[in-house]
C-alpha positions in Angstrom: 24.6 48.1 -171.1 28.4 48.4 -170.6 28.0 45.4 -168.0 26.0 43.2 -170.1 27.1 43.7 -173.7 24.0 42.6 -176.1 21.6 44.0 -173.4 19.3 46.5 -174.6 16.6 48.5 -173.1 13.0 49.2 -174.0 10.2 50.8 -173.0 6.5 50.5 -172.9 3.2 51.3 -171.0 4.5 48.7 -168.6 8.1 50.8 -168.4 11.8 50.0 -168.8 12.8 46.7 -169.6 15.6 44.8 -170.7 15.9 42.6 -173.6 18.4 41.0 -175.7 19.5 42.4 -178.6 17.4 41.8 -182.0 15.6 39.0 -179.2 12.8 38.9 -176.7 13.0 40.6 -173.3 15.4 39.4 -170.6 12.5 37.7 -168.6 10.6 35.9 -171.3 14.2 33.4 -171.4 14.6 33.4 -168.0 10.5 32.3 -167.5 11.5 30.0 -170.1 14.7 28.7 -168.2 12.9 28.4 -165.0 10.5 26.3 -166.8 13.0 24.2 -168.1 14.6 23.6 -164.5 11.3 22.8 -163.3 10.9 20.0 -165.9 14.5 18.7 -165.1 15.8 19.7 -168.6 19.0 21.2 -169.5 17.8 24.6 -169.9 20.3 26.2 -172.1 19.6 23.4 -174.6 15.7 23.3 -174.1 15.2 27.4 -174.3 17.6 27.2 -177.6 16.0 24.2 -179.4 12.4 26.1 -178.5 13.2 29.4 -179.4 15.7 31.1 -182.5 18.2 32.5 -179.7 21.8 31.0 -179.3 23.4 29.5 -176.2 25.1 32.7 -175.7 21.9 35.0 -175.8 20.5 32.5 -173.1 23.4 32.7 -171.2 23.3 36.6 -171.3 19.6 36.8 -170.4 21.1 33.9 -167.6 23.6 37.0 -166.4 21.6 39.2 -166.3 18.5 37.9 -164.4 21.8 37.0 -161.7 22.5 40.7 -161.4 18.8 41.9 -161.7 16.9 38.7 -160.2 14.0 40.9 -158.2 13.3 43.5 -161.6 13.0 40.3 -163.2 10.8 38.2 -161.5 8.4 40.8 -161.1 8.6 41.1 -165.1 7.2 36.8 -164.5 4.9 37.6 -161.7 3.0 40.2 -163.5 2.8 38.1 -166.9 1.6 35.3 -164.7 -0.6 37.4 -163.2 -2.3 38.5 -166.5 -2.7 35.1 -168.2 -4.4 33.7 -165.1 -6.9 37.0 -165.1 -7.1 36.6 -169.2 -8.0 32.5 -168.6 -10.2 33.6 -165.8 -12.1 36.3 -168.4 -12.0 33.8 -171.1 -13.4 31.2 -169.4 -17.4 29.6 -169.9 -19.1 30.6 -166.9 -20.5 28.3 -165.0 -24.2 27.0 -165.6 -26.3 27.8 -162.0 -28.3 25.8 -160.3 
């Protein structure tokens, strides 16, 4: 927290996680940036204009995710892994022949 000022840390029954301050968790902006970047949009602008955080916030969660990239991106894999299991769930089955 000394490194990243505005960084805080929460837990949960998925464990230790960072987050911003009063703001989501570190890896829900940077999914959000990397969405951006695939899209070809400024993603500072993009993330801020689709969420209440500031530039700076984005920029932090940014920092962060530089220092941190692999606890991060299993933070994304695993959410990415649960909304394709909850479509898959959720999903008509289909009729059989």
């Amino acid at each position: 927290m000394e490194q990243f000022p505005g960084i805080i840390f929460r837990t949960g029954p998925t464990g230790r996680r960072a987050g911003i301050l009063n703001g989501p968790d570190v890896w829900e902006i940077v999914a959000d940036i990397k969405r951006a970047l695939r899209a070809r949009r400024d993603p500072i602008a993009t993330v801020a204009r689709t969420t209440n955080l500031g530039a700076d916030q984005i920029r932090l969660a940014a920092a962060y995710y530089d220092a941190f990239p692999d606890e991060i991106d299993e933070r994304i894999r695993d959410d990415e892994a649960l909304a394709a299991r909850a479509a898959r769930m959720l999903s008509p089955i289909a009729p059989r022949r």
